[in-house]
PDB file of C-alpha atoms in Angstrom:
ATOM      1  CA  UNK A   7       6.728  81.241  -1.054  1.00  0.00           C
ATOM      2  CA  UNK A   8       8.038  85.088  -0.477  1.00  0.00           C
ATOM      3  CA  UNK A   9       8.658  85.714   3.067  1.00  0.00           C
ATOM      4  CA  UNK A  10       8.785  89.504   4.870  1.00  0.00           C
ATOM      5  CA  UNK A  11      11.288  91.355   2.607  1.00  0.00           C
ATOM      6  CA  UNK A  12      12.599  94.794   4.063  1.00  0.00           C
ATOM      7  CA  UNK A  13      14.451  97.389   1.922  1.00  0.00           C
ATOM      8  CA  UNK A  14      16.925  98.979   2.355  1.00  0.00           C
ATOM      9  CA  UNK A  15      18.932  96.134   3.532  1.00  0.00           C
ATOM     10  CA  UNK A  16      21.582  99.124   5.048  1.00  0.00           C
ATOM     11  CA  UNK A  17      21.853 102.905   5.174  1.00  0.00           C
ATOM     12  CA  UNK A  18      23.916 105.010   5.807  1.00  0.00           C
ATOM     13  CA  UNK A  19      22.477 108.876   6.806  1.00  0.00           C
ATOM     14  CA  UNK A  20      23.725 111.826   9.582  1.00  0.00           C
ATOM     15  CA  UNK A  21      21.645 113.633  12.025  1.00  0.00           C
ATOM     16  CA  UNK A  22      19.043 115.970  11.042  1.00  0.00           C
ATOM     17  CA  UNK A  23      18.120 113.648   7.246  1.00  0.00           C
ATOM     18  CA  UNK A  24      14.823 112.145   6.757  1.00  0.00           C
ATOM     19  CA  UNK A  25      14.724 108.394   6.370  1.00  0.00           C
ATOM     20  CA  UNK A  26      12.183 106.026   4.896  1.00  0.00           C
ATOM     21  CA  UNK A  27      11.989 101.722   5.174  1.00  0.00           C
ATOM     22  CA  UNK A  28       9.794  99.601   3.456  1.00  0.00           C
ATOM     23  CA  UNK A  29       7.978  96.754   3.942  1.00  0.00           C
ATOM     24  CA  UNK A  30       6.456  93.984   1.855  1.00  0.00           C
ATOM     25  CA  UNK A  31       4.277  91.288   3.788  1.00  0.00           C
ATOM     26  CA  UNK A  32       3.788  87.414   3.431  1.00  0.00           C
ATOM     27  CA  UNK A  33       1.253  87.774   0.335  1.00  0.00           C
ATOM     28  CA  UNK A  34      -2.127  87.076   2.499  1.00  0.00           C
ATOM     29  CA  UNK A  35      -0.647  88.779   5.274  1.00  0.00           C
ATOM     30  CA  UNK A  36      -3.292  92.074   6.035  1.00  0.00           C
ATOM     31  CA  UNK A  37      -0.504  93.531   9.938  1.00  0.00           C
ATOM     32  CA  UNK A  38       2.674  94.362   9.540  1.00  0.00           C
ATOM     33  CA  UNK A  39       4.005  95.873  12.592  1.00  0.00           C
ATOM     34  CA  UNK A  40       7.454  97.710  13.054  1.00  0.00           C
ATOM     35  CA  UNK A  41      10.427  97.251  15.426  1.00  0.00           C
ATOM     36  CA  UNK A  42      13.162  98.945  16.933  1.00  0.00           C
ATOM     37  CA  UNK A  43      16.356  96.982  16.870  1.00  0.00           C
ATOM     38  CA  UNK A  44      19.596  98.800  19.355  1.00  0.00           C
ATOM     39  CA  UNK A  45      22.301  96.683  19.344  1.00  0.00           C
ATOM     40  CA  UNK A  46      22.697  93.784  22.012  1.00  0.00           C
ATOM     41  CA  UNK A  47      19.108  95.327  23.589  1.00  0.00           C
ATOM     42  CA  UNK A  48      15.483  92.907  22.088  1.00  0.00           C
ATOM     43  CA  UNK A  49      13.406  94.841  19.675  1.00  0.00           C
ATOM     44  CA  UNK A  50      11.031  97.437  20.696  1.00  0.00           C
ATOM     45  CA  UNK A  51       7.014  97.575  19.625  1.00  0.00           C
ATOM     46  CA  UNK A  52       7.223 100.914  17.206  1.00  0.00           C
ATOM     47  CA  UNK A  53       3.522 100.658  15.002  1.00  0.00           C
ATOM     48  CA  UNK A  54       1.462  98.244  13.840  1.00  0.00           C
ATOM     49  CA  UNK A  55      -1.255  98.702  11.369  1.00  0.00           C
ATOM     50  CA  UNK A  56      -4.049  96.755  10.055  1.00  0.00           C
ATOM     51  CA  UNK A  57      -5.652  96.989   6.734  1.00  0.00           C
ATOM     52  CA  UNK A  58      -4.149 100.557   6.298  1.00  0.00           C
ATOM     53  CA  UNK A  59      -5.008 101.475   9.625  1.00  0.00           C
ATOM     54  CA  UNK A  60      -2.865 102.201  12.440  1.00  0.00           C
ATOM     55  CA  UNK A  61      -3.961 100.146  16.214  1.00  0.00           C
ATOM     56  CA  UNK A  62      -0.082  99.834  18.132  1.00  0.00           C
ATOM     57  CA  UNK A  63       2.039 102.760  19.058  1.00  0.00           C
ATOM     58  CA  UNK A  64       5.066 102.143  21.253  1.00  0.00           C
ATOM     59  CA  UNK A  65       6.630 104.893  22.735  1.00  0.00           C
ATOM     60  CA  UNK A  66       8.456 106.782  20.315  1.00  0.00           C
ATOM     61  CA  UNK A  67       8.415 110.442  19.750  1.00  0.00           C
ATOM     62  CA  UNK A  68       6.323 112.226  17.103  1.00  0.00           C
ATOM     63  CA  UNK A  69       9.559 111.586  14.435  1.00  0.00           C
ATOM     64  CA  UNK A  70       8.550 108.383  14.076  1.00  0.00           C
ATOM     65  CA  UNK A  71       5.522 107.970  11.713  1.00  0.00           C
ATOM     66  CA  UNK A  72       4.262 104.811   9.378  1.00  0.00           C
ATOM     67  CA  UNK A  73       1.634 103.816   6.543  1.00  0.00           C
ATOM     68  CA  UNK A  74       0.140 100.560   5.741  1.00  0.00           C
ATOM     69  CA  UNK A  75      -0.676 100.894   1.411  1.00  0.00           C
ATOM     70  CA  UNK A  76      -3.784  98.855  -0.378  1.00  0.00           C
ATOM     71  CA  UNK A  77      -1.386  96.381  -1.260  1.00  0.00           C
ATOM     72  CA  UNK A  78      -0.578  96.190   2.543  1.00  0.00           C
ATOM     73  CA  UNK A  79       3.222  97.319   2.026  1.00  0.00           C
ATOM     74  CA  UNK A  80       4.239 100.009   4.490  1.00  0.00           C
ATOM     75  CA  UNK A  81       6.410 102.577   4.353  1.00  0.00           C
ATOM     76  CA  UNK A  82       8.648 103.326   8.600  1.00  0.00           C
ATOM     77  CA  UNK A  83       8.939 107.191   8.263  1.00  0.00           C
ATOM     78  CA  UNK A  84      11.536 108.434  10.107  1.00  0.00           C
ATOM     79  CA  UNK A  85      12.053 112.280  10.360  1.00  0.00           C
ATOM     80  CA  UNK A  86      15.528 114.263  11.852  1.00  0.00           C
ATOM     81  CA  UNK A  87      17.191 111.719  12.337  1.00  0.00           C
ATOM     82  CA  UNK A  88      19.077 111.365  16.232  1.00  0.00           C
ATOM     83  CA  UNK A  89      22.605 109.213  16.427  1.00  0.00           C
ATOM     84  CA  UNK A  90      20.589 107.603  19.038  1.00  0.00           C
ATOM     85  CA  UNK A  91      18.406 105.792  15.505  1.00  0.00           C
ATOM     86  CA  UNK A  92      21.099 103.542  14.934  1.00  0.00           C
ATOM     87  CA  UNK A  93      19.233 100.535  14.733  1.00  0.00           C
ATOM     88  CA  UNK A  94      18.060  97.554  12.658  1.00  0.00           C
ATOM     89  CA  UNK A  95      14.755  97.852  12.320  1.00  0.00           C
ATOM     90  CA  UNK A  96      12.482  94.569  12.570  1.00  0.00           C
ATOM     91  CA  UNK A  97       9.126  94.589  10.384  1.00  0.00           C
ATOM     92  CA  UNK A  98       7.252  91.606  10.721  1.00  0.00           C
ATOM     93  CA  UNK A  99       3.548  90.253   9.311  1.00  0.00           C
ATOM     94  CA  UNK A 100       0.917  88.173  10.470  1.00  0.00           C
ATOM     95  CA  UNK A 101      -2.704  87.047   9.256  1.00  0.00           C
ATOM     96  CA  UNK A 102      -3.994  88.229  12.668  1.00  0.00           C
ATOM     97  CA  UNK A 103      -3.463  91.666  14.440  1.00  0.00           C
ATOM     98  CA  UNK A 104      -4.269  90.096  18.364  1.00  0.00           C
ATOM     99  CA  UNK A 105      -4.688  87.654  19.125  1.00  0.00           C
ATOM    100  CA  UNK A 106      -8.384  85.292  18.219  1.00  0.00           C
ATOM    101  CA  UNK A 107      -9.070  83.031  16.880  1.00  0.00           C
ATOM    102  CA  UNK A 108      -8.708  79.563  17.828  1.00  0.00           C
ATOM    103  CA  UNK A 109      -6.188  78.476  14.739  1.00  0.00           C
ATOM    104  CA  UNK A 110      -4.091  81.835  15.354  1.00  0.00           C
ATOM    105  CA  UNK A 111      -0.806  80.821  17.638  1.00  0.00           C
ATOM    106  CA  UNK A 112      -0.046  84.804  17.389  1.00  0.00           C
ATOM    107  CA  UNK A 113       2.965  83.986  15.498  1.00  0.00           C
ATOM    108  CA  UNK A 114       4.749  87.424  13.413  1.00  0.00           C
ATOM    109  CA  UNK A 115       6.997  86.532  10.895  1.00  0.00           C
ATOM    110  CA  UNK A 116       9.640  89.059  10.768  1.00  0.00           C
ATOM    111  CA  UNK A 117      12.090  90.225   8.091  1.00  0.00           C
ATOM    112  CA  UNK A 118      15.557  90.566   7.753  1.00  0.00           C
ATOM    113  CA  UNK A 119      15.207  93.741   8.503  1.00  0.00           C
ATOM    114  CA  UNK A 120      17.145  97.849   7.773  1.00  0.00           C
ATOM    115  CA  UNK A 121      20.151  98.217   9.019  1.00  0.00           C
ATOM    116  CA  UNK A 122      20.519 102.134   9.734  1.00  0.00           C
ATOM    117  CA  UNK A 123      22.869 103.630  10.638  1.00  0.00           C
ATOM    118  CA  UNK A 124      23.227 107.224  11.956  1.00  0.00           C
ATOM    119  CA  UNK A 125      26.377 109.188  11.799  1.00  0.00           C
TER     120      UNK A 125
ATOM    121  CA  UNK B  13       3.902  97.264  35.346  1.00  0.00           C
ATOM    122  CA  UNK B  14       5.425  94.472  33.504  1.00  0.00           C
ATOM    123  CA  UNK B  15       9.043  93.665  33.519  1.00  0.00           C
ATOM    124  CA  UNK B  16      10.340  90.427  31.911  1.00  0.00           C
ATOM    125  CA  UNK B  17      14.171  89.821  32.453  1.00  0.00           C
ATOM    126  CA  UNK B  18      16.620  87.390  30.632  1.00  0.00           C
ATOM    127  CA  UNK B  19      19.449  87.440  33.816  1.00  0.00           C
ATOM    128  CA  UNK B  20      21.747  84.924  31.400  1.00  0.00           C
ATOM    129  CA  UNK B  21      22.944  87.261  29.345  1.00  0.00           C
ATOM    130  CA  UNK B  22      25.642  84.741  27.502  1.00  0.00           C
ATOM    131  CA  UNK B  23      26.138  81.428  27.347  1.00  0.00           C
ATOM    132  CA  UNK B  24      28.590  78.347  26.384  1.00  0.00           C
ATOM    133  CA  UNK B  25      27.894  74.649  24.876  1.00  0.00           C
ATOM    134  CA  UNK B  26      29.551  72.010  23.518  1.00  0.00           C
ATOM    135  CA  UNK B  27      27.477  69.948  21.181  1.00  0.00           C
ATOM    136  CA  UNK B  28      24.620  67.701  22.371  1.00  0.00           C
ATOM    137  CA  UNK B  29      25.225  69.173  25.625  1.00  0.00           C
ATOM    138  CA  UNK B  30      21.778  70.559  27.116  1.00  0.00           C
ATOM    139  CA  UNK B  31      20.682  73.969  28.466  1.00  0.00           C
ATOM    140  CA  UNK B  32      18.539  76.373  29.770  1.00  0.00           C
ATOM    141  CA  UNK B  33      17.466  79.953  29.009  1.00  0.00           C
ATOM    142  CA  UNK B  34      15.656  81.532  32.277  1.00  0.00           C
ATOM    143  CA  UNK B  35      12.940  84.513  31.620  1.00  0.00           C
ATOM    144  CA  UNK B  36      10.941  85.701  34.394  1.00  0.00           C
ATOM    145  CA  UNK B  37       7.746  88.136  33.249  1.00  0.00           C
ATOM    146  CA  UNK B  38       6.560  90.544  36.278  1.00  0.00           C
ATOM    147  CA  UNK B  39       2.785  91.371  35.941  1.00  0.00           C
ATOM    148  CA  UNK B  40      -0.529  91.535  37.324  1.00  0.00           C
ATOM    149  CA  UNK B  41      -1.958  90.358  34.767  1.00  0.00           C
ATOM    150  CA  UNK B  42      -3.875  87.188  34.725  1.00  0.00           C
ATOM    151  CA  UNK B  43      -3.733  86.761  32.003  1.00  0.00           C
ATOM    152  CA  UNK B  44      -1.037  86.862  28.655  1.00  0.00           C
ATOM    153  CA  UNK B  45       0.761  84.998  27.165  1.00  0.00           C
ATOM    154  CA  UNK B  46       5.033  83.851  26.526  1.00  0.00           C
ATOM    155  CA  UNK B  47       7.046  83.582  23.395  1.00  0.00           C
ATOM    156  CA  UNK B  48      10.055  82.155  22.101  1.00  0.00           C
ATOM    157  CA  UNK B  49      11.952  84.205  19.640  1.00  0.00           C
ATOM    158  CA  UNK B  50      15.579  82.301  18.076  1.00  0.00           C
ATOM    159  CA  UNK B  51      17.316  85.363  16.245  1.00  0.00           C
ATOM    160  CA  UNK B  52      20.156  83.925  13.843  1.00  0.00           C
ATOM    161  CA  UNK B  53      22.788  85.865  12.438  1.00  0.00           C
ATOM    162  CA  UNK B  54      21.639  86.800   9.686  1.00  0.00           C
ATOM    163  CA  UNK B  55      18.513  89.142  12.158  1.00  0.00           C
ATOM    164  CA  UNK B  56      14.974  87.462  11.107  1.00  0.00           C
ATOM    165  CA  UNK B  57      13.159  86.719  14.157  1.00  0.00           C
ATOM    166  CA  UNK B  58      12.263  83.583  14.408  1.00  0.00           C
ATOM    167  CA  UNK B  59       9.484  82.282  16.151  1.00  0.00           C
ATOM    168  CA  UNK B  60       9.885  78.913  18.565  1.00  0.00           C
ATOM    169  CA  UNK B  61       6.759  78.525  20.788  1.00  0.00           C
ATOM    170  CA  UNK B  62       4.381  80.441  22.702  1.00  0.00           C
ATOM    171  CA  UNK B  63       2.227  79.481  25.630  1.00  0.00           C
ATOM    172  CA  UNK B  64      -0.726  80.977  27.796  1.00  0.00           C
ATOM    173  CA  UNK B  65      -0.557  82.070  30.960  1.00  0.00           C
ATOM    174  CA  UNK B  66      -3.893  79.577  32.005  1.00  0.00           C
ATOM    175  CA  UNK B  67      -1.744  76.441  30.420  1.00  0.00           C
ATOM    176  CA  UNK B  68       1.121  75.339  32.565  1.00  0.00           C
ATOM    177  CA  UNK B  69       0.999  71.447  31.350  1.00  0.00           C
ATOM    178  CA  UNK B  70       4.550  71.566  30.099  1.00  0.00           C
ATOM    179  CA  UNK B  71       5.720  70.073  26.256  1.00  0.00           C
ATOM    180  CA  UNK B  72       8.185  68.849  24.114  1.00  0.00           C
ATOM    181  CA  UNK B  73       8.899  69.122  20.984  1.00  0.00           C
ATOM    182  CA  UNK B  74      11.389  67.210  19.019  1.00  0.00           C
ATOM    183  CA  UNK B  75      14.176  68.832  20.713  1.00  0.00           C
ATOM    184  CA  UNK B  76      12.673  71.431  22.298  1.00  0.00           C
ATOM    185  CA  UNK B  77      10.588  71.337  26.236  1.00  0.00           C
ATOM    186  CA  UNK B  78       9.491  74.636  27.920  1.00  0.00           C
ATOM    187  CA  UNK B  79       8.799  75.051  31.948  1.00  0.00           C
ATOM    188  CA  UNK B  80       6.238  76.762  32.688  1.00  0.00           C
ATOM    189  CA  UNK B  81       5.414  78.594  36.312  1.00  0.00           C
ATOM    190  CA  UNK B  82       3.527  80.800  36.997  1.00  0.00           C
ATOM    191  CA  UNK B  83       3.817  80.789  40.606  1.00  0.00           C
ATOM    192  CA  UNK B  84       7.689  81.715  40.758  1.00  0.00           C
ATOM    193  CA  UNK B  85       6.631  83.660  36.394  1.00  0.00           C
ATOM    194  CA  UNK B  86       9.420  81.514  35.056  1.00  0.00           C
ATOM    195  CA  UNK B  87       9.063  80.531  31.911  1.00  0.00           C
ATOM    196  CA  UNK B  88      12.832  78.623  31.067  1.00  0.00           C
ATOM    197  CA  UNK B  89      13.221  77.331  28.002  1.00  0.00           C
ATOM    198  CA  UNK B  90      14.977  73.494  27.821  1.00  0.00           C
ATOM    199  CA  UNK B  91      17.507  73.097  23.883  1.00  0.00           C
ATOM    200  CA  UNK B  92      18.529  68.729  24.800  1.00  0.00           C
ATOM    201  CA  UNK B  93      21.438  67.990  22.141  1.00  0.00           C
ATOM    202  CA  UNK B  94      21.851  71.169  21.479  1.00  0.00           C
ATOM    203  CA  UNK B  95      23.573  71.782  17.604  1.00  0.00           C
ATOM    204  CA  UNK B  96      25.895  74.517  16.025  1.00  0.00           C
ATOM    205  CA  UNK B  97      22.959  75.585  14.535  1.00  0.00           C
ATOM    206  CA  UNK B  98      20.710  76.123  17.480  1.00  0.00           C
ATOM    207  CA  UNK B  99      23.676  79.020  17.959  1.00  0.00           C
ATOM    208  CA  UNK B 100      20.904  82.035  17.800  1.00  0.00           C
ATOM    209  CA  UNK B 101      19.643  85.076  20.165  1.00  0.00           C
ATOM    210  CA  UNK B 102      17.096  83.689  22.692  1.00  0.00           C
ATOM    211  CA  UNK B 103      14.174  85.977  23.315  1.00  0.00           C
ATOM    212  CA  UNK B 104      11.475  85.721  25.710  1.00  0.00           C
ATOM    213  CA  UNK B 105       8.093  87.616  24.559  1.00  0.00           C
ATOM    214  CA  UNK B 106       5.180  88.200  26.437  1.00  0.00           C
ATOM    215  CA  UNK B 107       2.293  89.736  25.284  1.00  0.00           C
ATOM    216  CA  UNK B 108      -0.140  91.052  27.353  1.00  0.00           C
ATOM    217  CA  UNK B 109      -3.486  89.716  28.164  1.00  0.00           C
ATOM    218  CA  UNK B 110      -5.910  92.237  26.503  1.00  0.00           C
ATOM    219  CA  UNK B 111      -3.813  93.517  23.588  1.00  0.00           C
ATOM    220  CA  UNK B 112      -5.206  94.257  21.431  1.00  0.00           C
ATOM    221  CA  UNK B 113      -2.557  94.019  17.860  1.00  0.00           C
ATOM    222  CA  UNK B 114       0.931  92.675  18.528  1.00  0.00           C
ATOM    223  CA  UNK B 115       3.145  94.824  20.664  1.00  0.00           C
ATOM    224  CA  UNK B 116       5.357  92.000  22.711  1.00  0.00           C
ATOM    225  CA  UNK B 117       8.107  92.880  25.768  1.00  0.00           C
ATOM    226  CA  UNK B 118      10.846  91.275  24.219  1.00  0.00           C
ATOM    227  CA  UNK B 119      13.777  90.738  26.639  1.00  0.00           C
ATOM    228  CA  UNK B 120      16.654  91.573  26.698  1.00  0.00           C
ATOM    229  CA  UNK B 121      17.844  88.321  25.327  1.00  0.00           C
ATOM    230  CA  UNK B 122      20.478  85.048  25.748  1.00  0.00           C
ATOM    231  CA  UNK B 123      23.228  84.846  22.782  1.00  0.00           C
ATOM    232  CA  UNK B 124      23.618  81.042  23.341  1.00  0.00           C
ATOM    233  CA  UNK B 125      26.945  79.738  21.039  1.00  0.00           C
ATOM    234  CA  UNK B 126      27.453  76.160  20.937  1.00  0.00           C
ATOM    235  CA  UNK B 127      30.485  75.090  19.665  1.00  0.00           C
ATOM    236  CA  UNK B 128      31.607  71.422  18.144  1.00  0.00           C
TER     237      UNK B 128
END
């Protein structure tokens, strides 16, 4: 079975531009989460969507937005790019939205990420 | 406020040595969950273990073992007989007990290098 897939894998943009990153979750997973990982740091939570509804939002400006489609794939959009937006953007999918359920380990399945460089 | 600290930035060992990765999670929550993830050079994060704050029993799974002490807020992860393939960045990631989403608070990570 295919894991979490993300596209593009690498991209270069200039300040002020807009970018759209895409994620396809594991088949059967209804929850998609986005994380930003700046070089040398741990990932930071940006958004979570479950059944096409936003279920969580991290401390990121309104320039960041996301959505989830009926097939549970997701897009992350970042407008008015800044140099500080350069990072690895990770998408994670899961069966569940939180930690409820006796069989729920809470495991997130991550893709290999989209590396964004802003010049 | 919660704070997760991985004080070891980098660790280098020789193959077959045991290595322990430290994590301290400071929180006022009485219920929380602690995860360890591994990030190999390819970039994707791989789930290793999850522990609950209300379960202090230490466990061993293959070459992995973990030691959780709630009194000191420490959640340490040990790899015995390390292998070159264990080389990666390891993240401790707490999750608040009342969380209804996947907001995980990753630490800064510890880069482990296992030399042949």
